[in-house]
Amino acid sequence: MSQSHPHLLSPLDVGHLTLRNRLVMGSMHTGLEDRARHLPELTAYFTERARGGVAMMVTGGYSPDIEGWLLPAGSTMASRRMADKHRGLTDAVHAEGAHILLQVLHAGRYGYQPFVRSSSSSKSPISPFTARGLSARGVERTIGHWVRAARLAKRAGYDGIEIMGSEGYLINQFLAARTNERTDEWGGTASKRMRFPEEIVRRVRAEVGRDFLVQYRISLLDLVDGGQTWDETAELAQRLEAAGVDVFNTGIGWHEARIPTIVTSVPRGAFASLSARLKDTVGVPVIASNRINTPALAEEILAGGGADLVSMARPLLADPAFAAKVAEGRSDEINICIACNQACLDHTFANKRASCLVNPRAGRETELTLTVAPARRRVAVVGAGPAGLACAEAAASRGLAVEVFEAEPELGGQFRYAMRVPGKEEFASTLAYFRRRLEVLGVPVHLGRRAAAPDLEGFDHVVLATGVRPRVLDLPGADHPMVMTYPELLTGARTPGRRVAVIGAGGIGVDVSEFLLAGGPGLAVDGRDAHGHSTDVEAWNRHWGVADPAVERAGLGTAVLDEPAHEVHLLQRKTSRIGRGLGKTTGWVHRAELKKGGVQQYTGVTYRAIDDDGLHITTGDGASRVVEVDSVVVCAGQESVRDLVADLEARGARLHVIGGADVAAELDAKRAIRQGVELAARL
Ligand code: NAP
Ligand code: SF4
């Protein structure tokens, strides 16, 4: 047993349960909850994480009734038949020594369905449906449905429920004057608005008795106009504790808030001080959450007395064995969640099954299995970008004899550039993970070695993951000294002038614009402690105007913006809105950063030439103009590097081409890593 994380690994009595350590897996809607036929997959998903050592898990949200559905026919806990179907899941989790709670979530006006109800009639900015206000009888009926869900969860074998009282769902809609315009006993004053969750807790407790955990997820910082003050939050917590709550989980920000709370540019542990404040307010245990993704940070929070438990949801998608690895002293082998949202929340919001960019097995535990290879065949992986690294790690973990060849002096491929973008420092963690795993698995990694076909003789399989090269512009002046590629800029090989044009507004063009605004990389060692607001909580709070909720209602203050380091012009040929192709849960954050930095955006342009005057374009309305800049950075996509294919095919190699070498268009790390692991499973 490792002694390096004594607080994280120590047991804790919570309600009637003894938790084996301080790690709780927070709720994450995977999409498997919505259909009973997916219960076997959901069971495999939770069982793998229970086996991986987590103390307690919370399911994705289950609505107590039809009106509370997030989506039409979404996950519901409203019948004994459904409860009985969950028995296999809870038994399997218990057999692995973990506990599991059912999260009960009423979406209120966030429901993407026509039956939506809220405290008062209103429409949220994130659903096209207008909610009708619940009548007084409707409020009573809804509370009764929460009680029923709790009773059924107990019947299903769950150890308790989590009452979802954060992120802007129905309970918040009752608590906040923003959405609650009632004048009856459920509204009118802050105290009366608190009666709704208070009654839910009181009646649930009366129904289920003491041998059933009642966990309440409380919003510590609403980040919306008309949200709660800290005094109101503290009063609510004390009343809920008196009503029967055993443990508080914490949540930050309503979904409609325009301040990011979980994306990768939010500093790690940004909200931990608020859980510490809640802990001083109540007598029951408190769980810290949001942007906690490493054992070191969890240990720091627990050791400092800032929380009794730590919740991680996405980090356990990324690595189901998180807790076991900590216990075995193998923390450096944890696959860290980089908070990209690309395969989890972006999928959830697109109504697709959630998975994980760095662990494509998440949510597909029954389909994508890495069994022991029948023979120790030799596998050469050429290229150590995300696709090659993922393939090499997964193949070696199956027992195949893998060797990696990388032409550059360091591994990482396109990730080496991504991790230098301010706010994307986390990408360095993925490279650190692969580096360590390949070392542990004894995989020879030949860096600085451009493999030629003869070097690859004798391998049973050759995996070509040679990636991409930046597209070169076909334009008069494309070779002008002011022009540079994005790798030249991001690695510091070239220094831009004060005024910069960025050609191409895809994911990389937007990243490059943010890099220019910040004046350089935000990265120091392992993604921490650099300049820039992405690693400094106070600077980040100032940049987004996040205030102390004890001073400003709901934590909404005034943003203080730094002077941008460059004047940035971002251009694309398409007429669509810039950044349209970015992730659903992250794109708005990038668009806000461009706006904050005063980036001048051009759509529908034709590029004509580059010369000493700058970039000559024709704008969408047919006018010619010169964008007067000192430098031009080309972010016009990539082309596949497949130089070895013909030679290897001529030699009869068993060749597999993956990642950007396979298809460069719209390549992202999610596809690259998934392709790498899927291939490794088949070799
Ligand atoms: P991209 O998204 O394909 O964007 C490249 C842009 O360059 C295109 O949108 C295109 O826009 C423009 N372009 C293409 N050919 C051109 C030419 N010959 N001359 C001038 N402009 C040209 O590629 P990327 O930005 O390099 O990103 C690569 C991959 O990484 C993408 O799949 C992206 O999703 C992923 N990525 C994702 C994120 C993220 O946050 N999720 C961040 C970075 C990268 P126009 O034709 O309209 O000008
Ligand atoms: Fe974390 Fe990204 Fe995986 Fe989601 S997809 S769990 S944010 S690494």
XYZ file of C-alpha atoms and ligand atoms in Angstrom:
739
model
C 0.000 0.000 0.000
C 1.362 3.399 -1.011
C 2.020 5.873 1.767
C 2.270 8.809 -0.601
C -1.441 9.678 -0.462
C -2.435 8.853 3.117
C -5.482 11.124 3.224
C -6.845 10.011 -0.130
C -6.454 6.377 0.833
C -7.910 6.552 4.327
C -11.413 5.164 4.971
C -14.304 7.310 6.131
C -17.659 6.627 7.751
C -20.415 8.453 5.903
C -23.984 7.924 7.074
C -24.380 4.162 7.541
C -21.534 3.360 5.099
C -17.816 2.929 5.534
C -16.034 4.139 2.416
C -12.721 2.416 1.674
C -11.027 5.654 0.586
C -11.877 9.277 -0.147
C -12.481 8.999 -3.885
C -16.053 9.341 -5.164
C -16.922 9.006 -8.830
C -19.228 11.898 -9.610
C -22.266 11.601 -11.818
C -21.725 11.524 -15.561
C -24.555 10.857 -17.947
C -23.192 8.279 -20.398
C -26.322 7.761 -22.507
C -26.413 4.113 -21.400
C -28.920 5.064 -18.696
C -31.642 5.962 -21.159
C -32.559 2.444 -22.287
C -33.026 -0.561 -20.011
C -31.539 -2.746 -22.754
C -28.193 -1.036 -22.149
C -28.069 -2.060 -18.484
C -25.513 -4.836 -19.205
C -23.138 -2.254 -20.751
C -23.811 0.172 -17.903
C -23.109 -2.621 -15.422
C -19.783 -3.393 -17.129
C -18.898 0.313 -17.062
C -19.527 0.668 -13.324
C -18.083 -2.720 -12.415
C -14.784 -1.894 -14.101
C -14.564 1.291 -12.041
C -15.592 -0.466 -8.817
C -12.823 -2.995 -9.465
C -10.483 -0.061 -10.011
C -10.784 0.856 -6.355
C -13.091 3.895 -6.171
C -14.992 4.030 -2.873
C -18.385 5.191 -4.102
C -19.957 6.082 -7.437
C -22.945 8.128 -8.495
C -24.944 7.131 -11.554
C -25.948 9.511 -14.314
C -29.149 11.408 -13.612
C -32.463 9.528 -13.396
C -35.595 11.610 -13.511
C -38.267 11.047 -10.883
C -40.988 11.487 -13.524
C -41.759 12.321 -17.149
C -41.822 16.070 -16.572
C -38.263 15.942 -15.278
C -36.814 14.172 -18.321
C -33.685 15.699 -19.785
C -34.533 14.157 -23.163
C -37.675 12.515 -24.503
C -37.986 9.063 -22.911
C -34.791 9.713 -20.939
C -33.626 7.757 -17.909
C -36.334 7.524 -15.254
C -36.731 5.786 -11.908
C -40.462 5.594 -11.459
C -41.491 1.934 -11.370
C -40.731 -1.224 -9.440
C -40.146 -2.999 -12.736
C -37.338 -0.576 -13.574
C -35.896 -0.780 -10.060
C -35.715 -4.561 -10.234
C -33.802 -4.371 -13.506
C -31.032 -2.421 -11.718
C -30.389 -5.227 -9.209
C -27.723 -6.862 -11.352
C -25.841 -3.565 -11.584
C -25.841 -2.823 -7.858
C -24.928 -6.427 -6.975
C -21.986 -6.358 -9.392
C -20.675 -3.101 -7.915
C -21.018 -4.369 -4.351
C -19.176 -7.575 -5.247
C -16.178 -5.358 -6.077
C -16.295 -3.610 -2.709
C -17.652 -0.254 -3.875
C -20.854 1.605 -3.095
C -23.179 3.238 -5.569
C -25.801 5.970 -5.374
C -28.558 6.684 -7.860
C -28.630 10.316 -8.873
C -32.151 11.722 -9.019
C -32.257 14.681 -11.377
C -35.282 16.690 -12.424
C -34.194 18.826 -15.373
C -36.858 21.490 -14.923
C -36.601 24.044 -17.710
C -33.397 22.418 -18.998
C -35.458 19.503 -20.315
C -35.211 19.095 -24.062
C -38.767 17.806 -24.336
C -42.294 19.236 -24.432
C -43.462 18.279 -20.899
C -41.026 20.626 -19.159
C -42.039 22.205 -15.847
C -40.256 24.681 -13.641
C -40.887 26.772 -10.538
C -42.479 29.435 -12.765
C -43.178 29.661 -16.481
C -39.936 30.423 -18.280
C -37.628 29.333 -21.042
C -33.972 28.602 -20.499
C -31.404 29.728 -23.054
C -30.347 26.110 -23.572
C -33.668 24.463 -24.450
C -36.139 25.392 -27.170
C -39.082 24.409 -24.940
C -40.842 26.852 -22.628
C -41.465 25.376 -19.196
C -44.834 25.750 -17.503
C -44.827 26.701 -13.840
C -45.871 23.908 -11.485
C -49.139 24.427 -9.640
C -49.083 24.048 -5.841
C -50.464 20.531 -6.324
C -47.837 19.936 -8.984
C -45.107 20.854 -6.496
C -46.473 18.343 -3.977
C -46.744 15.690 -6.688
C -43.160 16.317 -7.814
C -41.817 16.004 -4.268
C -43.741 12.742 -4.010
C -41.984 11.534 -7.147
C -38.575 12.247 -5.594
C -39.621 10.181 -2.598
C -40.769 7.388 -4.894
C -37.459 7.457 -6.767
C -35.589 7.157 -3.461
C -37.761 4.231 -2.349
C -37.206 2.493 -5.688
C -33.461 3.142 -5.577
C -33.380 1.371 -2.223
C -35.339 -1.525 -3.677
C -32.852 -1.667 -6.573
C -29.978 -2.162 -4.135
C -28.451 1.302 -4.325
C -26.705 2.489 -1.171
C -28.410 5.837 -1.387
C -29.375 8.651 -3.714
C -27.782 11.874 -4.759
C -30.313 14.685 -4.971
C -29.202 16.865 -7.857
C -29.428 20.398 -6.485
C -26.841 22.155 -8.657
C -25.965 23.074 -12.258
C -29.221 24.978 -12.734
C -31.688 22.080 -12.749
C -35.179 22.210 -11.174
C -34.018 22.581 -7.568
C -31.882 25.608 -8.496
C -34.826 26.961 -10.445
C -36.799 26.934 -7.191
C -33.929 28.410 -5.165
C -33.111 31.402 -7.363
C -35.149 34.570 -7.781
C -33.919 34.443 -11.385
C -36.397 31.679 -12.156
C -38.753 31.493 -9.175
C -41.444 34.178 -9.362
C -43.907 32.374 -7.111
C -45.734 34.183 -4.355
C -47.120 31.095 -2.578
C -45.354 29.090 0.134
C -42.697 27.956 -2.432
C -41.448 31.436 -3.332
C -41.410 35.134 -2.601
C -38.458 35.125 -0.185
C -35.126 33.302 -0.196
C -36.278 31.323 2.811
C -39.490 30.161 1.127
C -37.613 29.288 -2.060
C -35.513 26.883 0.025
C -38.563 24.921 1.116
C -38.650 22.841 -2.074
C -35.306 21.032 -1.575
C -35.840 21.031 2.173
C -39.130 19.174 1.819
C -37.615 16.744 -0.677
C -34.838 15.860 1.765
C -37.131 15.679 4.785
C -39.669 13.423 3.089
C -37.035 11.249 1.421
C -35.343 10.713 4.777
C -38.658 9.834 6.428
C -39.312 7.278 3.677
C -35.950 5.508 3.484
C -34.815 5.463 7.130
C -31.247 5.863 8.362
C -29.693 2.916 6.493
C -29.776 4.714 3.141
C -27.432 7.526 2.182
C -28.927 10.879 1.266
C -26.322 12.899 -0.598
C -27.202 16.367 -1.808
C -25.322 18.143 -4.574
C -25.355 21.777 -3.612
C -24.510 24.686 -5.897
C -21.722 26.720 -4.310
C -21.501 29.307 -7.046
C -24.408 29.864 -9.456
C -22.602 32.283 -11.804
C -25.887 33.611 -13.215
C -27.749 36.847 -12.561
C -30.280 36.361 -9.790
C -28.511 33.317 -8.398
C -27.877 32.722 -4.695
C -25.602 34.616 -2.338
C -23.175 32.769 -0.091
C -25.317 33.503 2.976
C -28.290 31.873 1.259
C -26.191 28.858 0.279
C -24.944 28.491 3.854
C -28.463 28.749 5.278
C -29.713 26.209 2.751
C -26.943 23.765 3.664
C -27.747 24.017 7.364
C -31.456 23.509 6.779
C -30.815 20.539 4.519
C -28.484 18.985 7.062
C -31.195 19.347 9.696
C -33.679 17.769 7.266
C -31.532 14.667 6.895
C -28.645 15.085 4.431
C -25.721 12.724 5.211
C -23.141 14.240 2.889
C -22.851 17.240 0.575
C -21.448 16.954 -2.897
C -20.707 20.293 -4.534
C -21.454 21.829 -7.927
C -20.335 25.010 -9.657
C -22.224 27.108 -12.178
C -25.567 26.679 -13.891
C -25.381 25.171 -17.359
C -26.553 28.475 -18.811
C -23.732 30.424 -17.070
C -21.367 32.141 -19.469
C -18.325 31.431 -17.341
C -16.573 28.118 -17.923
C -16.370 25.781 -14.932
C -14.965 22.480 -16.150
C -13.159 23.005 -19.458
C -9.428 22.463 -19.636
C -8.583 26.177 -19.395
C -10.180 26.330 -15.917
C -7.275 25.950 -13.468
C -7.109 22.722 -11.526
C -8.846 22.939 -8.152
C -10.220 26.389 -9.013
C -13.241 26.054 -6.703
C -11.794 24.041 -3.833
C -11.821 27.056 -1.490
C -15.625 27.113 -1.658
C -15.982 23.472 -0.560
C -13.681 24.347 2.329
C -16.027 27.177 3.269
C -19.026 24.828 3.129
C -17.168 22.375 5.353
C -16.879 25.101 7.981
C -20.639 25.636 7.742
C -21.988 22.085 8.153
C -21.303 19.107 10.382
C -21.594 16.339 7.789
C -18.878 15.396 5.255
C -18.299 17.573 2.188
C -17.101 16.448 -1.235
C -14.930 18.791 -3.329
C -15.442 18.702 -7.087
C -14.711 20.369 -10.445
C -11.291 20.288 -12.127
C -9.700 17.886 -9.681
C -7.930 15.305 -11.791
C -4.745 14.146 -10.103
C -4.061 12.219 -6.899
C -1.631 14.930 -5.813
C -4.286 17.638 -5.970
C -6.865 15.421 -4.255
C -4.376 14.681 -1.480
C -3.534 18.369 -1.117
C -7.211 19.334 -0.734
C -7.906 16.549 1.770
C -4.709 17.099 3.740
C -5.462 20.819 4.005
C -8.859 20.002 5.515
C -10.685 21.596 2.586
C -12.979 18.590 2.088
C -13.642 15.100 3.434
C -13.947 13.443 0.046
C -13.041 14.287 -3.522
C -15.299 13.732 -6.508
C -13.958 12.911 -9.937
C -16.255 11.969 -12.791
C -14.367 12.480 -16.038
C -11.028 11.365 -14.507
C -12.604 7.970 -13.881
C -13.742 7.750 -17.463
C -10.143 8.394 -18.414
C -8.772 5.810 -16.004
C -11.101 3.359 -14.246
C -8.207 2.066 -12.109
C -7.364 5.517 -10.720
C -7.698 4.580 -7.028
C -6.016 1.186 -7.374
C -3.025 2.783 -9.082
C -2.722 5.323 -6.257
C -2.900 2.533 -3.687
C -0.217 0.558 -5.522
C 2.126 3.552 -5.726
C 1.611 3.758 -9.497
C 0.140 7.260 -9.692
C 2.460 8.090 -12.556
C 0.661 5.423 -14.610
C -2.725 7.123 -14.303
C -4.252 8.222 -17.586
C -5.135 11.790 -16.625
C -8.359 13.421 -17.835
C -7.353 16.492 -19.833
C -10.771 18.140 -19.418
C -11.234 18.415 -23.179
C -14.914 17.294 -23.098
C -14.504 16.045 -26.650
C -15.685 12.469 -26.133
C -17.698 12.794 -22.921
C -19.827 15.915 -22.521
C -19.728 16.880 -26.194
C -21.153 13.424 -26.927
C -23.762 13.712 -24.189
C -24.992 17.038 -25.528
C -25.118 15.580 -29.033
C -27.201 12.694 -27.674
C -24.392 10.205 -28.340
C -22.921 7.688 -25.934
C -20.216 9.256 -23.762
C -16.709 7.920 -24.007
C -13.273 9.418 -23.411
C -10.694 10.892 -25.750
C -7.759 9.386 -23.861
C -9.568 6.119 -23.073
C -11.826 5.039 -25.940
C -12.851 1.958 -23.958
C -14.934 4.139 -21.621
C -18.602 3.348 -22.179
C -17.598 0.510 -24.535
C -16.201 -1.922 -21.966
C -18.074 -4.869 -23.444
C -17.114 -4.102 -27.067
C -13.536 -2.877 -27.004
C -11.620 -5.414 -24.960
C -7.864 -5.800 -24.719
C -7.399 -9.526 -24.206
C -4.025 -11.220 -23.827
C -2.558 -11.787 -27.309
C -2.412 -15.451 -28.347
C 1.229 -15.117 -29.485
C 3.994 -12.597 -28.805
C 4.111 -11.208 -32.327
C 6.424 -8.327 -33.188
C 4.802 -4.973 -33.908
C 6.581 -1.866 -35.213
C 4.787 1.414 -34.625
C 6.147 4.203 -36.803
C 5.257 7.617 -35.389
C 4.740 8.538 -31.749
C 1.818 10.951 -31.973
C -1.470 10.191 -30.214
C -2.457 7.406 -32.656
C 0.891 5.621 -32.531
C 1.299 5.983 -28.783
C -2.204 4.700 -28.062
C -1.685 1.730 -30.363
C 1.739 0.917 -28.905
C 0.531 1.111 -25.306
C -2.569 -0.986 -25.893
C -0.735 -3.589 -28.002
C 2.083 -3.913 -25.467
C -0.426 -4.246 -22.627
C -1.847 -7.244 -24.522
C 1.601 -8.837 -24.463
C 2.704 -8.057 -28.027
C 6.381 -7.210 -28.614
C 6.130 -3.569 -29.659
C 8.836 -1.148 -30.816
C 8.228 2.526 -31.536
C 10.103 4.601 -34.118
C 9.841 8.395 -34.014
C 11.694 10.732 -36.355
C 11.562 13.678 -33.942
C 13.744 13.821 -30.834
C 10.644 13.677 -28.601
C 7.353 11.862 -28.697
C 3.952 13.510 -28.946
C 3.215 14.487 -32.563
C 0.539 17.180 -32.768
C 0.090 17.031 -28.965
C 3.484 18.713 -28.603
C 1.919 21.786 -30.208
C -1.466 21.550 -28.476
C 0.090 21.521 -25.002
C 1.815 24.845 -25.662
C -1.487 26.630 -26.208
C -2.430 28.580 -23.048
C -5.271 26.699 -21.412
C -4.315 23.375 -23.016
C -1.418 22.532 -20.751
C -3.214 19.363 -19.663
C -2.308 17.718 -22.978
C 1.188 17.311 -21.540
C -0.260 14.859 -19.007
C -1.284 12.476 -21.758
C 2.224 12.412 -23.154
C 3.647 11.876 -19.667
C 1.236 8.954 -19.251
C 2.225 7.287 -22.510
C 5.924 7.865 -21.855
C 5.648 6.169 -18.473
C 3.453 3.322 -19.659
C 5.796 2.456 -22.512
C 8.676 2.482 -20.033
C 6.817 0.176 -17.616
C 5.811 -2.145 -20.446
C 9.410 -2.267 -21.656
C 8.625 -0.930 -25.117
C 11.774 0.283 -26.920
C 11.161 3.815 -28.185
C 13.636 4.932 -30.864
C 13.523 8.728 -30.795
C 15.154 10.822 -33.486
C 15.041 7.831 -35.795
C 13.281 8.147 -39.124
C 12.477 4.518 -39.885
C 13.029 3.342 -43.465
C 11.426 0.257 -44.952
C 14.500 -1.974 -44.374
C 14.417 -1.125 -40.626
C 10.961 -2.618 -40.478
C 11.842 -6.039 -41.857
C 11.106 -8.896 -39.499
C 8.081 -7.329 -37.840
C 4.797 -9.247 -38.038
C 2.865 -5.988 -38.208
C 3.882 -2.467 -39.174
C 1.634 0.291 -37.878
C 2.119 3.491 -39.799
C 1.151 6.426 -37.597
C 3.344 9.009 -39.266
C 0.771 11.730 -38.846
C 0.406 14.922 -40.798
C 2.332 17.890 -42.094
C 0.884 21.400 -42.221
C -0.648 22.356 -45.562
C 1.458 24.865 -47.506
C -0.365 27.781 -49.132
C -0.469 28.060 -52.890
C -0.387 31.855 -53.024
C 1.954 34.580 -54.337
C 4.171 35.477 -51.393
C 3.540 32.216 -49.519
C 7.317 32.061 -49.062
C 7.585 35.665 -47.810
C 9.773 35.921 -44.669
C 6.785 37.095 -42.615
C 4.982 33.752 -43.198
C 5.339 30.920 -40.697
C 3.675 27.600 -39.956
C 1.787 27.011 -36.715
C 4.409 24.520 -35.430
C 7.091 27.175 -36.007
C 5.076 29.650 -33.962
C 4.008 27.312 -31.165
C 7.438 25.781 -30.613
C 9.060 29.211 -30.478
C 11.155 28.527 -33.578
C 9.818 31.780 -35.050
C 8.778 34.993 -33.301
C 5.833 36.916 -34.709
C 5.602 40.697 -35.078
C 3.009 42.749 -33.210
C 0.262 42.519 -35.840
C -0.486 38.976 -36.983
C -2.856 37.444 -39.545
C -3.927 33.848 -38.917
C -4.971 32.062 -42.104
C -7.528 29.336 -41.350
C -9.993 29.464 -38.450
C -10.333 25.773 -37.591
C -9.442 24.429 -34.149
C -5.776 25.240 -34.642
C -6.361 28.749 -36.021
C -8.420 29.538 -32.922
C -5.782 27.995 -30.622
C -3.054 29.982 -32.369
C -5.054 33.191 -31.947
C -5.300 32.556 -28.192
C -1.574 31.786 -28.074
C -0.888 35.127 -29.733
C -3.212 37.042 -27.414
C -1.457 35.541 -24.378
C 1.956 36.258 -25.854
C 3.300 32.742 -25.699
C 2.887 29.332 -24.197
C 1.304 28.898 -20.795
C 3.333 25.806 -20.091
C 6.027 25.199 -17.529
C 6.650 21.778 -16.008
C 3.872 19.224 -16.413
C 1.433 21.919 -17.377
C 1.647 23.815 -14.078
C 2.933 27.093 -12.733
C 3.327 29.058 -15.888
C 2.265 32.575 -16.651
C -1.242 33.004 -17.997
C -4.634 32.670 -16.384
C -5.032 28.991 -17.199
C -2.796 27.948 -14.317
C -3.380 30.738 -11.827
C -6.757 30.733 -10.073
C -6.705 34.405 -9.099
C -5.698 35.563 -12.570
C -8.327 33.281 -14.073
C -11.025 34.666 -11.713
C -10.098 38.220 -12.749
C -10.123 37.298 -16.440
C -13.652 35.840 -16.210
C -14.991 38.171 -13.522
C -15.542 35.442 -10.940
C -16.048 37.033 -7.522
C -16.507 35.805 -3.987
C -20.225 34.902 -3.670
C -20.128 36.375 -0.151
C -19.401 39.736 -1.785
C -21.170 39.550 -5.155
C -24.429 37.639 -5.633
C -23.863 34.306 -7.413
C -20.140 35.111 -7.723
C -20.631 37.430 -10.674
C -18.028 40.200 -10.643
C -16.431 42.349 -13.311
C -13.863 40.884 -15.673
C -10.494 42.619 -15.813
C -8.795 41.946 -19.115
C -5.072 41.978 -19.788
C -3.806 43.943 -22.739
C -3.472 41.421 -25.613
C 0.146 40.726 -26.552
C -0.653 40.913 -30.297
C -3.175 42.452 -32.634
C -4.735 39.359 -34.191
C -6.645 39.015 -37.470
C -8.298 35.611 -37.946
C -9.512 34.701 -41.429
C -11.370 31.957 -43.230
C -12.812 31.417 -46.707
C -16.080 29.912 -45.499
C -18.929 32.280 -44.779
C -20.040 30.396 -41.669
C -19.463 31.739 -38.179
C -15.879 31.388 -36.972
C -15.376 28.497 -34.575
C -18.568 26.765 -35.645
C -16.885 23.376 -35.855
C -15.522 23.551 -32.303
C -16.903 21.379 -29.516
C -20.400 22.070 -28.214
C -19.269 22.553 -24.623
C -15.977 24.308 -25.391
C -16.534 26.308 -28.589
C -18.353 29.142 -26.794
C -15.407 29.534 -24.410
C -12.995 29.934 -27.333
C -15.311 32.376 -29.091
C -15.525 34.399 -25.872
C -11.704 34.452 -25.625
C -11.425 35.760 -29.191
C -13.901 38.495 -28.350
C -12.159 39.405 -25.091
C -8.867 39.678 -26.968
C -10.386 41.892 -29.680
C -9.508 39.436 -32.456
C -10.664 40.825 -35.807
C -12.538 38.095 -37.619
C -13.044 37.794 -41.370
C -15.243 35.241 -43.137
C -15.879 34.616 -46.815
C -12.462 35.963 -47.840
C -10.278 35.068 -50.832
C -6.540 35.231 -50.256
C -4.710 37.055 -53.058
C -1.089 37.577 -52.027
C 1.343 38.293 -49.217
C 3.967 41.032 -49.510
C 5.701 43.658 -47.405
C 2.389 45.522 -46.980
C 0.666 42.507 -45.432
C -2.015 40.059 -46.509
C -4.026 41.006 -49.617
C -7.556 39.665 -49.617
C -10.900 40.065 -51.312
C -13.653 40.295 -48.736
C -17.058 38.640 -48.963
C -18.592 41.729 -50.619
C -15.995 41.663 -53.413
C -13.852 44.537 -52.099
C -10.068 44.295 -52.174
C -8.133 45.236 -49.086
C -4.832 44.752 -47.352
C -4.727 43.405 -43.827
C -1.694 45.281 -42.577
C 0.305 42.814 -40.520
C 3.881 42.021 -39.638
C 3.451 38.237 -39.634
C 1.191 35.593 -41.140
C 0.645 32.232 -39.442
C -0.713 29.488 -41.676
C -3.283 27.198 -40.019
C -4.795 25.857 -43.237
C -5.163 22.231 -42.183
C -2.846 19.310 -42.853
C -1.914 16.599 -45.307
C -1.178 12.971 -44.484
C 2.421 11.797 -44.263
C 2.439 8.425 -46.027
C 5.972 8.422 -47.397
C 6.640 4.808 -46.392
C 3.458 3.227 -47.705
C 4.571 2.303 -51.240
C 7.926 0.939 -50.110
C 6.422 -1.172 -47.352
C 3.668 -2.483 -49.586
C 6.269 -3.465 -52.194
C 8.066 -5.455 -49.499
C 4.863 -7.237 -48.515
C 4.704 -5.848 -44.964
C 1.465 -6.375 -43.013
C 0.744 -2.700 -42.987
C -1.847 -0.776 -40.969
C -2.203 2.981 -41.523
C -3.845 4.918 -38.691
C -4.431 8.481 -37.445
C -3.511 11.453 -39.605
C -1.455 9.255 -41.922
C -4.722 7.497 -42.746
C -7.024 10.523 -43.170
C -5.826 14.047 -42.381
C -9.131 15.843 -42.907
C -10.940 16.639 -39.700
C -8.486 14.543 -37.800
C -8.675 15.005 -34.093
C -6.998 13.251 -31.217
C -10.227 11.459 -30.366
C -10.285 9.637 -33.691
C -6.519 9.073 -33.676
C -6.450 7.465 -30.229
C -9.579 5.428 -30.832
C -8.185 4.096 -34.097
C -4.920 3.207 -32.353
C -6.594 1.255 -29.563
C -9.076 -0.457 -31.875
C -6.247 -1.651 -34.068
C -4.242 -2.834 -31.046
C -7.237 -4.891 -29.908
C -7.251 -6.718 -33.253
C -3.519 -7.362 -33.774
P -9.310 22.367 -39.774
O -10.263 22.366 -38.664
O -9.557 21.495 -40.920
O -9.152 23.867 -40.226
C -8.284 24.289 -41.216
C -8.923 25.457 -41.913
O -8.042 25.906 -42.913
C -10.191 25.042 -42.600
O -11.285 25.322 -41.760
C -10.172 25.838 -43.904
O -11.088 26.899 -43.747
C -8.773 26.376 -44.015
N -8.135 25.889 -45.230
C -8.112 24.633 -45.721
N -7.393 24.583 -46.851
C -6.943 25.830 -47.086
C -6.146 26.416 -48.107
N -5.674 25.675 -49.095
N -5.893 27.717 -48.024
C -6.370 28.461 -47.024
N -7.149 27.963 -46.033
C -7.417 26.663 -46.064
O -7.867 21.974 -39.274
P -7.028 22.497 -38.051
O -7.501 23.783 -37.524
O -5.638 22.406 -38.553
O -7.285 21.402 -36.979
C -6.883 20.053 -37.229
C -7.722 19.119 -36.409
O -7.437 19.267 -35.043
C -9.196 19.380 -36.614
O -9.864 18.189 -36.851
C -9.638 19.952 -35.337
O -10.929 19.495 -34.989
C -8.627 19.420 -34.340
N -8.501 20.418 -33.293
C -9.485 20.472 -32.382
C -9.438 21.418 -31.415
C -10.499 21.472 -30.378
O -10.508 22.368 -29.572
N -11.419 20.554 -30.338
C -8.405 22.321 -31.369
C -7.404 22.249 -32.330
C -7.479 21.293 -33.298
P -11.585 27.761 -45.018
O -11.559 26.835 -46.184
O -12.934 28.220 -44.649
O -10.637 28.884 -45.125
Fe -11.626 13.879 -19.725
Fe -11.589 14.530 -22.338
Fe -11.870 12.003 -21.528
Fe -13.851 13.718 -21.186
S -13.039 13.045 -23.140
S -13.118 12.229 -19.711
S -12.737 15.541 -20.678
S -10.089 13.303 -21.248
